[in-house]
mmCIF file of C-alpha atoms in Angstrom:
data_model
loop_
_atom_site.group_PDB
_atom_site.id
_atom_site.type_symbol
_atom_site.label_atom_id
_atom_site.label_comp_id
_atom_site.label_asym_id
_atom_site.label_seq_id
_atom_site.Cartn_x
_atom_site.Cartn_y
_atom_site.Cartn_z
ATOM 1 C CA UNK Y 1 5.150 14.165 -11.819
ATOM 2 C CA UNK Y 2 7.083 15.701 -8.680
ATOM 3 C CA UNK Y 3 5.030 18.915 -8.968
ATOM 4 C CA UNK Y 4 1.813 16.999 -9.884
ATOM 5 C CA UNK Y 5 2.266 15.202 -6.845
ATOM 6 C CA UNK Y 6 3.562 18.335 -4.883
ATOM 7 C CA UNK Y 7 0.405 20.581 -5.665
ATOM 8 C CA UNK Y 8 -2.097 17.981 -4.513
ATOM 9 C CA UNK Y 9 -4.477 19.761 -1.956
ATOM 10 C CA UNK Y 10 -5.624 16.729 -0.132
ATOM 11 C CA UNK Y 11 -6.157 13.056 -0.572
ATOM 12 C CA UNK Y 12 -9.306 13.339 -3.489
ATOM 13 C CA UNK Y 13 -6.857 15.716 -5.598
ATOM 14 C CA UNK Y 14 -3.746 13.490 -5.052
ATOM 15 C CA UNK Y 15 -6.249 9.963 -5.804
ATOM 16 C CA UNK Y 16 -7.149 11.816 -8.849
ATOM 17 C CA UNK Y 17 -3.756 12.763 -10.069
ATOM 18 C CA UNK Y 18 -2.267 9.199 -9.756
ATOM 19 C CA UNK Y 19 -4.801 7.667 -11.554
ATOM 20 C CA UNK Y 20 -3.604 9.591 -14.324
ATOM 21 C CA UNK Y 21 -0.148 8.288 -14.480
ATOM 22 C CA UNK Y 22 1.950 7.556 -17.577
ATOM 23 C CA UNK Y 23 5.193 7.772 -16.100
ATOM 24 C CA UNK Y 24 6.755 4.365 -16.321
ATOM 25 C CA UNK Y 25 6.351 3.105 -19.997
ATOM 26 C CA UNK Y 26 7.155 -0.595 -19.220
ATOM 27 C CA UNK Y 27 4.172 -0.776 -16.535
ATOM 28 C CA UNK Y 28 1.696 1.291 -18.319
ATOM 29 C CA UNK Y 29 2.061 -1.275 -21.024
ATOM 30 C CA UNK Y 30 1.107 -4.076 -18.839
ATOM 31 C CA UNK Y 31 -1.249 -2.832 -16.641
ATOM 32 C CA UNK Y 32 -3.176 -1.840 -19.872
ATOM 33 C CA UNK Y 33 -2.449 -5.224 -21.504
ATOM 34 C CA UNK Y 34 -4.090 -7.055 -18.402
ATOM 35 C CA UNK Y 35 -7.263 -5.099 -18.899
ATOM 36 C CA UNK Y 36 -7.683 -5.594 -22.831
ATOM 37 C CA UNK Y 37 -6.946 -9.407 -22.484
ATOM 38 C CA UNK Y 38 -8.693 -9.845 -19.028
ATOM 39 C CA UNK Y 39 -8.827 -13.097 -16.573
ATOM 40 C CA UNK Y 40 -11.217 -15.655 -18.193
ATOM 41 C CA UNK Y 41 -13.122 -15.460 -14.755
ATOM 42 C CA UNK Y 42 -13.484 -11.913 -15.047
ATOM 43 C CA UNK Y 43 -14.097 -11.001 -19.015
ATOM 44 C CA UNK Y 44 -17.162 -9.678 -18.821
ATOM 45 C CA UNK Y 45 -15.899 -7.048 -16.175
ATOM 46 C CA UNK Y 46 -14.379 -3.380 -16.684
ATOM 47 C CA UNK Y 47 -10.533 -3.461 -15.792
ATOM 48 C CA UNK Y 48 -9.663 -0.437 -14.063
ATOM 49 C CA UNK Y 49 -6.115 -0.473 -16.323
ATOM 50 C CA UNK Y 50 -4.678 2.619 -14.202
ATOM 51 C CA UNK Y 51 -3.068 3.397 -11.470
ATOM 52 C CA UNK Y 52 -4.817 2.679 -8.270
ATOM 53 C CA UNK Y 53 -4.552 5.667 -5.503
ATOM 54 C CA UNK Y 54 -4.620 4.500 -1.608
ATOM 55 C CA UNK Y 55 -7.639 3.938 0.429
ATOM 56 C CA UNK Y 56 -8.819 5.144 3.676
ATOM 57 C CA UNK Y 57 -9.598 8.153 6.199
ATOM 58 C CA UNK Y 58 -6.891 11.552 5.845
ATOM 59 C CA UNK Y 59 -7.096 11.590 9.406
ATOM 60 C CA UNK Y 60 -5.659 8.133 9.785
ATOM 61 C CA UNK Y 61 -3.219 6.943 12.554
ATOM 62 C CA UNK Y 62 -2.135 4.025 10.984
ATOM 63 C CA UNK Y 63 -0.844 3.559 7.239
ATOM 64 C CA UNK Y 64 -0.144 -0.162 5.476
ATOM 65 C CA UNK Y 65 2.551 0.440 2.919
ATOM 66 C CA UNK Y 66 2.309 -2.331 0.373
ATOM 67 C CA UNK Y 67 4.190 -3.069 -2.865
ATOM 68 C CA UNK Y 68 2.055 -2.857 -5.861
ATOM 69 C CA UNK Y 69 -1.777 -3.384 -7.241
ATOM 70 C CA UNK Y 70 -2.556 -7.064 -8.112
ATOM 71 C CA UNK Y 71 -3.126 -7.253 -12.087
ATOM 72 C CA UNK Y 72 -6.302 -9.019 -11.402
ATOM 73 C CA UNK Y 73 -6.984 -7.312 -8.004
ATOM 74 C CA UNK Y 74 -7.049 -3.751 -7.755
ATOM 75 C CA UNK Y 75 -5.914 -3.251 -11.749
ATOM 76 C CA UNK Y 76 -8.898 -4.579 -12.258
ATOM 77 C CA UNK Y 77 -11.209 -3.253 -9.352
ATOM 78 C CA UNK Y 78 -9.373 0.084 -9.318
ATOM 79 C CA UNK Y 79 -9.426 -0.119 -5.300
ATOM 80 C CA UNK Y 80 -5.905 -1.107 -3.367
ATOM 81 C CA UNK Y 81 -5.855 -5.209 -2.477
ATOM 82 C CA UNK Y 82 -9.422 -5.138 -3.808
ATOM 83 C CA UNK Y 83 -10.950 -8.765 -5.353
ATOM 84 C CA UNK Y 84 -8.100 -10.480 -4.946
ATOM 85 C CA UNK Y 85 -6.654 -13.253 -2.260
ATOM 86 C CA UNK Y 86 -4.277 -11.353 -0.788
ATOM 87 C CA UNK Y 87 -6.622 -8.761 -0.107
ATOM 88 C CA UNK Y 88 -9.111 -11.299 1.592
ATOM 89 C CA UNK Y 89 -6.521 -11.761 3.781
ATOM 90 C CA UNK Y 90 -5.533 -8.604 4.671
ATOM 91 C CA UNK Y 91 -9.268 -7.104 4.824
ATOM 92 C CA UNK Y 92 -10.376 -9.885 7.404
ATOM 93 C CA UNK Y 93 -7.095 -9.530 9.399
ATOM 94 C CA UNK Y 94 -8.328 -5.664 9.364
ATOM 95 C CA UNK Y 95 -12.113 -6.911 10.350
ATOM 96 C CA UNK Y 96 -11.074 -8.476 12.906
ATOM 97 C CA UNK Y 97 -8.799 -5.632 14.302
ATOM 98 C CA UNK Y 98 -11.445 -3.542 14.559
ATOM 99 C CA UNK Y 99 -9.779 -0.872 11.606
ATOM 100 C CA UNK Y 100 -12.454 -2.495 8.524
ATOM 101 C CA UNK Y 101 -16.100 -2.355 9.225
ATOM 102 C CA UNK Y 102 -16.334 -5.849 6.784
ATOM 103 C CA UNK Y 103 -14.074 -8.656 6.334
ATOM 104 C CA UNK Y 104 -13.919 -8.759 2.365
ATOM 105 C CA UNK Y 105 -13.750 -6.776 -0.078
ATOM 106 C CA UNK Y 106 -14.661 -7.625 -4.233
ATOM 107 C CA UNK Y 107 -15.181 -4.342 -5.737
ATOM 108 C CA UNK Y 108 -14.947 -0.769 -4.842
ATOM 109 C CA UNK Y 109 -18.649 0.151 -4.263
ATOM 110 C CA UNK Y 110 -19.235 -2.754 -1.466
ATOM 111 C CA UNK Y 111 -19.213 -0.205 1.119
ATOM 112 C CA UNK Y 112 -16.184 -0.755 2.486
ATOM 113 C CA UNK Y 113 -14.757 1.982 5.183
ATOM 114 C CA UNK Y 114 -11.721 1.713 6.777
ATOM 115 C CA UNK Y 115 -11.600 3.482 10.628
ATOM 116 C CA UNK Y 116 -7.967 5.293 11.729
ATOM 117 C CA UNK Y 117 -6.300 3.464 8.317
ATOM 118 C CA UNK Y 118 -4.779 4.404 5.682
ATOM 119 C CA UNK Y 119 -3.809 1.892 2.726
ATOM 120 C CA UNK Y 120 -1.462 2.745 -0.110
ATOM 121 C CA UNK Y 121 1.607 1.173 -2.212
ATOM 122 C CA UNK Y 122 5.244 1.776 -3.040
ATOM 123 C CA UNK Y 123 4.215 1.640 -6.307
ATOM 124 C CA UNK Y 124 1.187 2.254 -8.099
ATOM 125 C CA UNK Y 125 0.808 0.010 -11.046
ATOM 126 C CA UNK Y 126 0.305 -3.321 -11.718
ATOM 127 C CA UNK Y 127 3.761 -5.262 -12.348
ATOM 128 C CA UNK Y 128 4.462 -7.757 -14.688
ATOM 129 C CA UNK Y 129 5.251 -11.193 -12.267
ATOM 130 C CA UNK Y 130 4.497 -8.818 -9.177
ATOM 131 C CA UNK Y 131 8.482 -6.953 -9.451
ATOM 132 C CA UNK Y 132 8.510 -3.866 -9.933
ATOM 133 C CA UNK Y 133 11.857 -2.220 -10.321
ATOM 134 C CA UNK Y 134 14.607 0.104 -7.840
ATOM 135 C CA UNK Y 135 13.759 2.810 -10.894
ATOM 136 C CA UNK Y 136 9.623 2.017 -10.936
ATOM 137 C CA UNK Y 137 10.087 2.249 -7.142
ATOM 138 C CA UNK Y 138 11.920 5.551 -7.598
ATOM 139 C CA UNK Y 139 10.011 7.319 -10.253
ATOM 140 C CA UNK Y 140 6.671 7.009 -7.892
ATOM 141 C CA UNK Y 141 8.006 7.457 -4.891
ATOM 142 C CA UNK Y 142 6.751 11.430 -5.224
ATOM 143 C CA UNK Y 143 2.874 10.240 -4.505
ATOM 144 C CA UNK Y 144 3.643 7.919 -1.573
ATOM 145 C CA UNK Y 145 6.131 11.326 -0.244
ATOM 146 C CA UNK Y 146 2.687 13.454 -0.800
ATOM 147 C CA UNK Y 147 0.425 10.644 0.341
ATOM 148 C CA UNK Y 148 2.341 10.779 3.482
ATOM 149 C CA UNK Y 149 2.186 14.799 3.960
ATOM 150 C CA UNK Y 150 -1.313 14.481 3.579
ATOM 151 C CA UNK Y 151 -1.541 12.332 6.698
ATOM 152 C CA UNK Y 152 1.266 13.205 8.669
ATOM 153 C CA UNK Y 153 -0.705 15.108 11.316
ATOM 154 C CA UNK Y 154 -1.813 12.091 12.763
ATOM 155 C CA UNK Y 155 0.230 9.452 11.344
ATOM 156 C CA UNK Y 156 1.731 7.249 13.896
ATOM 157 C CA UNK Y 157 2.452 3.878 12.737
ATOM 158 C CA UNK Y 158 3.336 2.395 9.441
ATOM 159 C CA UNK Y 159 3.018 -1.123 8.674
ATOM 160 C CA UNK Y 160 5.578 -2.567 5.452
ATOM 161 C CA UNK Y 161 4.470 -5.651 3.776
ATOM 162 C CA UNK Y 162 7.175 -6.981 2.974
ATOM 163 C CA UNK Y 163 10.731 -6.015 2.149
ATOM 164 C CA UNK Y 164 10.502 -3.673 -0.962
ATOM 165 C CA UNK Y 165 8.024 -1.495 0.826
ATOM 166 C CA UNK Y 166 10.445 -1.509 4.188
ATOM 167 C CA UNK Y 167 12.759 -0.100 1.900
ATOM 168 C CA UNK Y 168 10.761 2.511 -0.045
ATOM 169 C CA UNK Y 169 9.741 4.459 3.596
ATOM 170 C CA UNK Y 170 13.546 5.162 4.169
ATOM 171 C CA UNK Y 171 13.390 7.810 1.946
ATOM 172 C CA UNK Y 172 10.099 8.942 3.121
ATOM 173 C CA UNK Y 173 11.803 10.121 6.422
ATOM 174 C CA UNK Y 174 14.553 12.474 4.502
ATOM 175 C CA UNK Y 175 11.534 13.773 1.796
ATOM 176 C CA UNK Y 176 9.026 14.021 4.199
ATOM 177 C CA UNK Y 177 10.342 14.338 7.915
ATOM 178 C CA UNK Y 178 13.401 16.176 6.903
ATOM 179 C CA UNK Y 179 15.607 13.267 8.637
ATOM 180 C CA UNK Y 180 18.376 10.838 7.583
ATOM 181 C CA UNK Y 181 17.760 7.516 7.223
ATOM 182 C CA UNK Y 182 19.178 5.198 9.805
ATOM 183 C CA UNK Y 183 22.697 3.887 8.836
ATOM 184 C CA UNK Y 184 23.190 0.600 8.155
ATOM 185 C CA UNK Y 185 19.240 0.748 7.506
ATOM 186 C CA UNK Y 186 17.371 -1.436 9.995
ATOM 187 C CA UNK Y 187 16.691 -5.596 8.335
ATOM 188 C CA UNK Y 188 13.576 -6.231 7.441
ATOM 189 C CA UNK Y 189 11.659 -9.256 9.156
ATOM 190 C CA UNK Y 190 8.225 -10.135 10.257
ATOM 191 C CA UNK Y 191 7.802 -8.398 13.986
ATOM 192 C CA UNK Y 192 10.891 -5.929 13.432
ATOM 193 C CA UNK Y 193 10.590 -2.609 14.976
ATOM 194 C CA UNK Y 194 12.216 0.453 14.376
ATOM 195 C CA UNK Y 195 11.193 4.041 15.785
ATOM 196 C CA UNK Y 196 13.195 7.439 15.234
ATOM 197 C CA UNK Y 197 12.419 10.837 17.275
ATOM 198 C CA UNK Y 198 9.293 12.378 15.633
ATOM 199 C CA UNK Y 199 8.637 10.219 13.166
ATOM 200 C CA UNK Y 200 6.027 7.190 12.589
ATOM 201 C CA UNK Y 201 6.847 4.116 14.048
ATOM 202 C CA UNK Y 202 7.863 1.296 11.130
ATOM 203 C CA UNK Y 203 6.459 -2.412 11.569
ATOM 204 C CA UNK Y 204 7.460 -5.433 9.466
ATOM 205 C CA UNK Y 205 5.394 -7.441 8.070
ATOM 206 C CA UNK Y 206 5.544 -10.284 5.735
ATOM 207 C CA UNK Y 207 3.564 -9.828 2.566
ATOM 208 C CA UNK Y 208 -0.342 -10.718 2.816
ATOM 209 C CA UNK Y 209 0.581 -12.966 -0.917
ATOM 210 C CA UNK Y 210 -0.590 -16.095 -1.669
ATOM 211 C CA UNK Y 211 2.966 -17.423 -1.545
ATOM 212 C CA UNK Y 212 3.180 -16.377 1.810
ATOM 213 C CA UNK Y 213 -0.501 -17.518 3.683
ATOM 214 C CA UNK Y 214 -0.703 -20.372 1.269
ATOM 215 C CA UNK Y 215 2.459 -21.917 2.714
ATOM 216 C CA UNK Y 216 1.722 -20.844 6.812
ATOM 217 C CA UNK Y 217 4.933 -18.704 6.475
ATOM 218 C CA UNK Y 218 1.899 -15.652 7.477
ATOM 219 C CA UNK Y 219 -0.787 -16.819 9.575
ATOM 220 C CA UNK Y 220 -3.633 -14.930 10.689
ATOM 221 C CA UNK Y 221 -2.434 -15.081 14.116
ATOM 222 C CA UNK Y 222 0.667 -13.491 12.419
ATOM 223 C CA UNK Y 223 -1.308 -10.646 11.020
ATOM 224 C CA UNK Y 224 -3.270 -10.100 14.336
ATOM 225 C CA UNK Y 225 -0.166 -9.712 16.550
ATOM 226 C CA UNK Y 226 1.601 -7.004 13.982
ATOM 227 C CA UNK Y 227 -2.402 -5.037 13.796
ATOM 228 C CA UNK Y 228 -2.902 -5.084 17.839
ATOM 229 C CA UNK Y 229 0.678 -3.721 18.320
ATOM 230 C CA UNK Y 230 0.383 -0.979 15.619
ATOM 231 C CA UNK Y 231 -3.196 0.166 16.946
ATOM 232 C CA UNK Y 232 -1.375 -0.329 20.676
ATOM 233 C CA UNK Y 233 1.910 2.530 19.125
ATOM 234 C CA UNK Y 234 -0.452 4.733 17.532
ATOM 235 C CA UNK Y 235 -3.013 4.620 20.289
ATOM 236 C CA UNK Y 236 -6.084 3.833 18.844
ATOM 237 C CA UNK Y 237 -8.526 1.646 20.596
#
């Protein structure tokens, strides 16, 4: 998978390759369980059942690192925080930044576009309960390194939902950037902030899930301040 991921030309050739990923028995089995038994709302669909590449623009300033494909979301729509409620969240928060030209998104021919954004996850299949593993984390990690090649010409700002994605960019910056990790890493938190020399700025953010907007632990307000200061670091209007 390393040199899979290493030969990938540009975004459409790396989209393609992970889509095409058997590497972690445990969540091929359930992301291709989920599509065979379905949602009852959704049984007369198509599941996707694969892994689900990133979404948005090569040339993108801004990159949303999340942790993993809904099971009824994108496993099913085969488009990142697609048709799910997390993803209405994030998508409007997005609309409303200016960075989505529409503030929903249900399947992945509804002409969504996504302007200076980039949109990918630590890892790329579905998990059973939404936890993926360290080792899941690990074995993938090789597309979100390439992913991040791909853009790094213009990358300037990367937002983490949550704390399993804060933690899978540290190694980004040694693969990737060539540099050591911070030590002791930086905590994660809604609003933290860390930048290195040369490198993309790193936002926290808590997680667009249910648990978290349901609750008013993440409010759109929330969202809106962490968007206007990443398009404020990585200078996009």
């Amino acid at each position: 998978m390393v040199a899979r991921a290493a030969r990938a030309a540009d975004l459409a050739d790396l989209d393609g390759a992970v889509s095409d990923c058997f590497a972690c028995p445990r969540l091929v089995a359930w992301r291709e369980e989920v599509a065979r038994v379905k949602r009852a709302a959704f049984r007369d669909q198509d599941y996707w059942g694969r892994p689900v590449p990133g979404l948005g623009p090569q040339d993108a300033r801004i990159a949303i690192l999340g942790l993993a494909p809904a099971a009824h979301g994108g496993n099913r729509t085969g488009r990142i925080f697609t048709g799910d409620r997390s993803g209405d969240v994030l998508f409007a928060a997005l609309h409303r930044a200016g960075l989505a030209n529409q503030p929903t998104s249900v399947s992945a021919d509804d002409g969504l576009t996504l302007r200076d954004t980039r949109i990918f996850a630590a890892v790329r299949c579905a998990p059973p309960d939404n936890k993926p593993t360290p080792a899941e984390r690990d074995t993938c990690a090789p597309w979100l390194h390439r992913e991040v090649e791909l853009i790094r010409p213009t990358l300037r700002v990367v937002v983490a939902l949550g704390a399993f994605a804060w933690a899978a960019w540290w190694p980004v910056l040694r693969q990737v950037y060539g540099q050591r990790p911070p030590t002791p890493r930086p905590v994660f938190g809604h609003g933290a902030h860390w930048s290195g020399e040369s490198v993309p700025a790193l936002l926290g953010c808590y997680h667009v899930s249910q648990q978290n907007t349901f609750t008013g632990r993440l409010t759109p307000a929330m969202l809106d301040d962490v968007f206007t200061r990443a398009k404020d670091l990585a200078g996009v209007d």
